[in-house]
Coordinates of C-alpha atoms in Angstrom, one line a residue:
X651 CA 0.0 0.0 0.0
X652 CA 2.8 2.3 0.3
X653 CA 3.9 1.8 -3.2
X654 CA 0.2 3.0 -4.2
X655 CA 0.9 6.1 -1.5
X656 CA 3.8 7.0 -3.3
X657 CA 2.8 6.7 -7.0
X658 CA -0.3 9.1 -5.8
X659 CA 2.3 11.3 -4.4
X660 CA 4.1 10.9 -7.7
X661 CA 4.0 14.0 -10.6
X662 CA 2.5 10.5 -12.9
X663 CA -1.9 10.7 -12.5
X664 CA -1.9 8.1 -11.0
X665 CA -5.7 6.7 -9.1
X666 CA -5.2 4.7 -6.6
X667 CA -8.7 3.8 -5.5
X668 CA -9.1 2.9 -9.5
X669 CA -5.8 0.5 -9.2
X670 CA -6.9 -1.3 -5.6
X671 CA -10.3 -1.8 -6.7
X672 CA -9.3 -3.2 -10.3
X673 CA -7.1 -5.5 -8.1
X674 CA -9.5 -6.2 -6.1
X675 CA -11.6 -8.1 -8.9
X676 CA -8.4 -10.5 -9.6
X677 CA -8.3 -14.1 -8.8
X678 CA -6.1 -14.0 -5.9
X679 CA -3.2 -16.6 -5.3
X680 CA -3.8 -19.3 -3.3
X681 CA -2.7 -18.3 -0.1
X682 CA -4.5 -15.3 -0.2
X683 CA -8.0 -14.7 1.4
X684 CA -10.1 -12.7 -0.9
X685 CA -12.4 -11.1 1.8
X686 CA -9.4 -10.3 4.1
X687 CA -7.4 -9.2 1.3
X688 CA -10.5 -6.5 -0.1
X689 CA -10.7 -5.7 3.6
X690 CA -7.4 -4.4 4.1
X691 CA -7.5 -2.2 0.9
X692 CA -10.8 -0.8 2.4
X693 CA -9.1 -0.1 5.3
X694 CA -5.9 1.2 3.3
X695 CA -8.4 3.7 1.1
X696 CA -10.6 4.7 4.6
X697 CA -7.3 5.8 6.5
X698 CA -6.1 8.1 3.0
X699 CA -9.4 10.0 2.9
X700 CA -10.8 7.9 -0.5
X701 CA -14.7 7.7 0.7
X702 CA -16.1 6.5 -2.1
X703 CA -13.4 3.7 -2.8
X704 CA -13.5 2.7 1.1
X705 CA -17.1 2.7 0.5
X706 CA -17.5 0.1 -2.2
X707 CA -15.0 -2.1 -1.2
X708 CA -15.8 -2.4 2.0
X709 CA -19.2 -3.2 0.9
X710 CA -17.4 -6.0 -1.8
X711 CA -15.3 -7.2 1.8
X712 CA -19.2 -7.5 3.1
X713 CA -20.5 -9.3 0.6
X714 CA -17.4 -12.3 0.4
X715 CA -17.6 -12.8 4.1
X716 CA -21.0 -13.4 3.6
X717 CA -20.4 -15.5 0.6
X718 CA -18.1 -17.4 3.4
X719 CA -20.9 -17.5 6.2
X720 CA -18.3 -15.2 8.3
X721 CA -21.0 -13.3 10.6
X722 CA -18.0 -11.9 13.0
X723 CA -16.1 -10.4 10.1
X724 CA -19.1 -9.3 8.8
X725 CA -19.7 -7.4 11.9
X726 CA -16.1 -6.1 12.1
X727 CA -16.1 -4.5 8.5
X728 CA -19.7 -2.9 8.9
X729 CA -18.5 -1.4 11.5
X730 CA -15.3 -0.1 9.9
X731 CA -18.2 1.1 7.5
X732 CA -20.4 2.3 9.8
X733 CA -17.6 4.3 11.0
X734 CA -16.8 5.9 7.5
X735 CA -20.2 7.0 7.3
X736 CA -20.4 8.6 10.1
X737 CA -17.2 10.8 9.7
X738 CA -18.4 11.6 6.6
X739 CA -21.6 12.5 7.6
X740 CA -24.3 10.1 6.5
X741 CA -25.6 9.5 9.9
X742 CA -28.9 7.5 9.0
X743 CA -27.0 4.5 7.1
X744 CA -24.0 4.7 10.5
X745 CA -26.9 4.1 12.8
X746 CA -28.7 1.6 11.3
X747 CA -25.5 -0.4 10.8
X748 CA -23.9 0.3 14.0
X749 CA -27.1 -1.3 15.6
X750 CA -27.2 -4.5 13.0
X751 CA -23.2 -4.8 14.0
X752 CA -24.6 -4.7 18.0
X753 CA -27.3 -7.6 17.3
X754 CA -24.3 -9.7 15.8
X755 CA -22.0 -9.5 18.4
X756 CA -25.2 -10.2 21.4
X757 CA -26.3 -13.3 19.0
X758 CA -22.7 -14.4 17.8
X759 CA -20.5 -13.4 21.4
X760 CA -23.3 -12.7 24.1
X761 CA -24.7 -9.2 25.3
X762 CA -21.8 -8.6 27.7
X763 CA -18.9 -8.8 25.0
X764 CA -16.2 -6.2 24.7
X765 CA -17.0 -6.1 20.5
X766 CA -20.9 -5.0 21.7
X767 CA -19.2 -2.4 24.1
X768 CA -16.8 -1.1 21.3
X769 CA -19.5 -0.9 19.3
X770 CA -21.7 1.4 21.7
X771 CA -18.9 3.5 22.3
X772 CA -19.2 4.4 18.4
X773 CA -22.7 4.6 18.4
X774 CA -22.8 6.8 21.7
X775 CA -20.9 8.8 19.4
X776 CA -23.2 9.3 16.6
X777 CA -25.8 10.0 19.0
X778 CA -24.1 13.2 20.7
X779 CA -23.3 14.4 16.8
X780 CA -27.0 14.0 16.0
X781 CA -27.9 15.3 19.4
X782 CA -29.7 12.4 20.3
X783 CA -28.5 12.8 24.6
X784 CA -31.2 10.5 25.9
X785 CA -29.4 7.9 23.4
X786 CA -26.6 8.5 23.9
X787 CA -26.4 8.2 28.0
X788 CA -27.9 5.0 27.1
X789 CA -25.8 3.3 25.3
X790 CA -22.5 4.6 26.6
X791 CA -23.2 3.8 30.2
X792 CA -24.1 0.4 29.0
X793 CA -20.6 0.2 27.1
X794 CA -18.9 1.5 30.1
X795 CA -20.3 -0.8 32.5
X796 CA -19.6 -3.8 29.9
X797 CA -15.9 -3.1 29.9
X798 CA -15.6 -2.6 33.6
X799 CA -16.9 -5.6 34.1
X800 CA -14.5 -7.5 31.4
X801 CA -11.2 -5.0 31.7
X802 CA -11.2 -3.4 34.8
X803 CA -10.9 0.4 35.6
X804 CA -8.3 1.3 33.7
X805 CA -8.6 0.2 29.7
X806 CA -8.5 2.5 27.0
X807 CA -11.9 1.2 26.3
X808 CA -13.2 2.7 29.5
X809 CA -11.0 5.6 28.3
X810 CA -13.2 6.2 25.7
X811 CA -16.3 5.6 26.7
X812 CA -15.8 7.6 29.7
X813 CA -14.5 10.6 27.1
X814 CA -17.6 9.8 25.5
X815 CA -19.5 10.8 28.6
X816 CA -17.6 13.6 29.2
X817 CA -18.2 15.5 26.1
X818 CA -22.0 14.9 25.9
X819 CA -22.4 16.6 29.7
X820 CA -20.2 18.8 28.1
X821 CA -22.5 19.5 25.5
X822 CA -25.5 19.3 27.6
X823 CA -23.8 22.0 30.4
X824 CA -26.8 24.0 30.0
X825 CA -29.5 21.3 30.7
X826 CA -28.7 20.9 34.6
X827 CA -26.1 22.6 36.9
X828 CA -23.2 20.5 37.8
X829 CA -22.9 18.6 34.3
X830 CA -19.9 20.9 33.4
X831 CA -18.1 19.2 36.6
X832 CA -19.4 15.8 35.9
X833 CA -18.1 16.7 31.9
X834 CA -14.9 17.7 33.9
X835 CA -14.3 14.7 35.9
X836 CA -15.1 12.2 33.2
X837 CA -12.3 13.8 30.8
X838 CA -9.8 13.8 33.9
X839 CA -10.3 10.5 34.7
X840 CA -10.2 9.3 30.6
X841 CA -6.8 11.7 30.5
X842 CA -5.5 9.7 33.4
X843 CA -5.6 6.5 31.7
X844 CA -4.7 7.7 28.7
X845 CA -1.6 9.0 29.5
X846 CA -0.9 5.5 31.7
X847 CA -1.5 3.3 29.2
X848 CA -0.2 5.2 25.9
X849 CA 2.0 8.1 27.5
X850 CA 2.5 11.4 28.1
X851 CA 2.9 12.5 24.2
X852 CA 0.3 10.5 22.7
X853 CA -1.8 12.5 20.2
X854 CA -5.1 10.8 21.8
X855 CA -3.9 12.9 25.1
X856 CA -4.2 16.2 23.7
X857 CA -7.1 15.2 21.9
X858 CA -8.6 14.9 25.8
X859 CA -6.9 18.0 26.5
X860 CA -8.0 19.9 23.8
X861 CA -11.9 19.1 25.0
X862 CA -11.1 19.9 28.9
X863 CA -9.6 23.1 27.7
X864 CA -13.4 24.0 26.4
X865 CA -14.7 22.9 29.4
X866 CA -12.4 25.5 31.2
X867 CA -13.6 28.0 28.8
X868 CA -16.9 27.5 29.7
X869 CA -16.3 28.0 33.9
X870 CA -13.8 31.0 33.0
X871 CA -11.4 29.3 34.1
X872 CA -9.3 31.0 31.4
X873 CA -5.3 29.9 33.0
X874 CA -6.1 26.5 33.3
X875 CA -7.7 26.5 29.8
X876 CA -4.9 27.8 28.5
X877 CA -2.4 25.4 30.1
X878 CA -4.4 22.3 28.7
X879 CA -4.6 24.1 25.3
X880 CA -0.7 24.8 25.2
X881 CA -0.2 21.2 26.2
X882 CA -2.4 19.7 23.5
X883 CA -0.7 22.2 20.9
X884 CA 3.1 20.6 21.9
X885 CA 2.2 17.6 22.3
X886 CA 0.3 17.1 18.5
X887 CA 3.6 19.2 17.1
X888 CA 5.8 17.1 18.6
X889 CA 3.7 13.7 17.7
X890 CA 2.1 14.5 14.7
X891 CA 4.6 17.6 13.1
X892 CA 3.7 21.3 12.4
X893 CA 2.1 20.8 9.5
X894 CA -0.7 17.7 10.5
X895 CA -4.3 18.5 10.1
X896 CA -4.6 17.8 13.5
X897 CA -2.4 20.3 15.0

């Protein structure tokens, strides 16, 4: 996949979602899984931006796990796809597959599995972008009480769900005093393990820092904003380089 990253890169017009996906219709060699093989170039296509390629070939990795009565991996690349959808914006077709992907898992793996509470995590998501809060306390506390149960207190699971949390009370600050604490203490507590089990300059830590910093903002707490804004800054230059989307 790098060599397609670099003729892309190259002065020659050269399509790499056209290339993966004509090689994607080959007869593979024989000690190569077609469905994982289209899988990986959707994942390859989803992580360079190319929607519309990620799209159909993850939809072509579907269809050949199907073909190979694979329900799990089924599962795993609609959510992948679920996933693009919903960072592209197409929030109807991410919530209807994120909850198919949920009824897999609980029929395939049980109700208490960690693949239904990675899943909820996601879908909590979508519901705080589509302002769905009801939903969304739902199914987050559900996720977070799922990978308690099967991880402990301190997995980067419960990291995100409880980051999750954080920014929907955050969002919801003006619907009952206190929630900008709660919002507070749930981003503290998901920095804390973030920083334990990936490190100090991770760029998921500033991405905590960055929302804690609003929260600040929001009870004028202008120095300490400031501090956790800085941070997040240096730590995404450091991590990611100057010139990353992200910082």
């Amino acid at each position: 996949f790098m060599y397609f990253r670099r003729l892309e890169n190259s002065p020659l017009k050269f399509d790499t979602v056209t290339a993966l996906t004509e090689l994607c219709g080959r007869t593979m060699p024989s000690d190569v899984i077609p469905a994982d093989f289209v899988y990986h170039v959707a994942r390859f296509l989803d992580e360079t931006s190319k929607f519309r390629g990620a799209e159909l070939t993850y939809i072509k990795a579907c269809n050949l796990y199907n073909n190979n009565s694979s329900p799990l991996e089924v599962a795993k690349t609609k959510r992948d796809l679920a996933q693009l959808y919903m960072v592209n914006g197409v929030m109807d077709k991410a919530e209807t597959m994120f909850k198919e992907v949920i009824e897999v898992y609980e029929k395939e793996k049980g109700p208490e599995d960690i693949e239904v509470a990675v899943t909820l995590t996601r879908l909590g998501q979508l519901f705080i972008n589509t302002k769905q809060g009801p939903h969304a306390h739902e199914v987050l506390n559900r996720a977070l009480r799922i990978a308690e149960g099967a991880e402990g207190d301190n997995s980067l699971l419960i990291a995100v769900a409880i980051y999750e949390l954080g920014c929907l009370f955050l969002v919801e600050r003006d619907l009952l005093p206190g929630n900008l604490e709660k919002s507070e203490n749930y981003l503290k507590r998901a920095l804390k393990i973030k920083q334990d089990q990936l490190g100090f300059w991770h760029p998921d830590t500033a991405t905590i820092l960055n929302r804690l910093g609003t929260v600040y903002i929001e009870q004028s707490q202008f120095s300490d904003a400031q501090d956790c804004l800085s941070l997040a800054l240096e730590i995404r230059t450091s991590s990611l380089g100057p010139d990353h989307s992200r910082t």
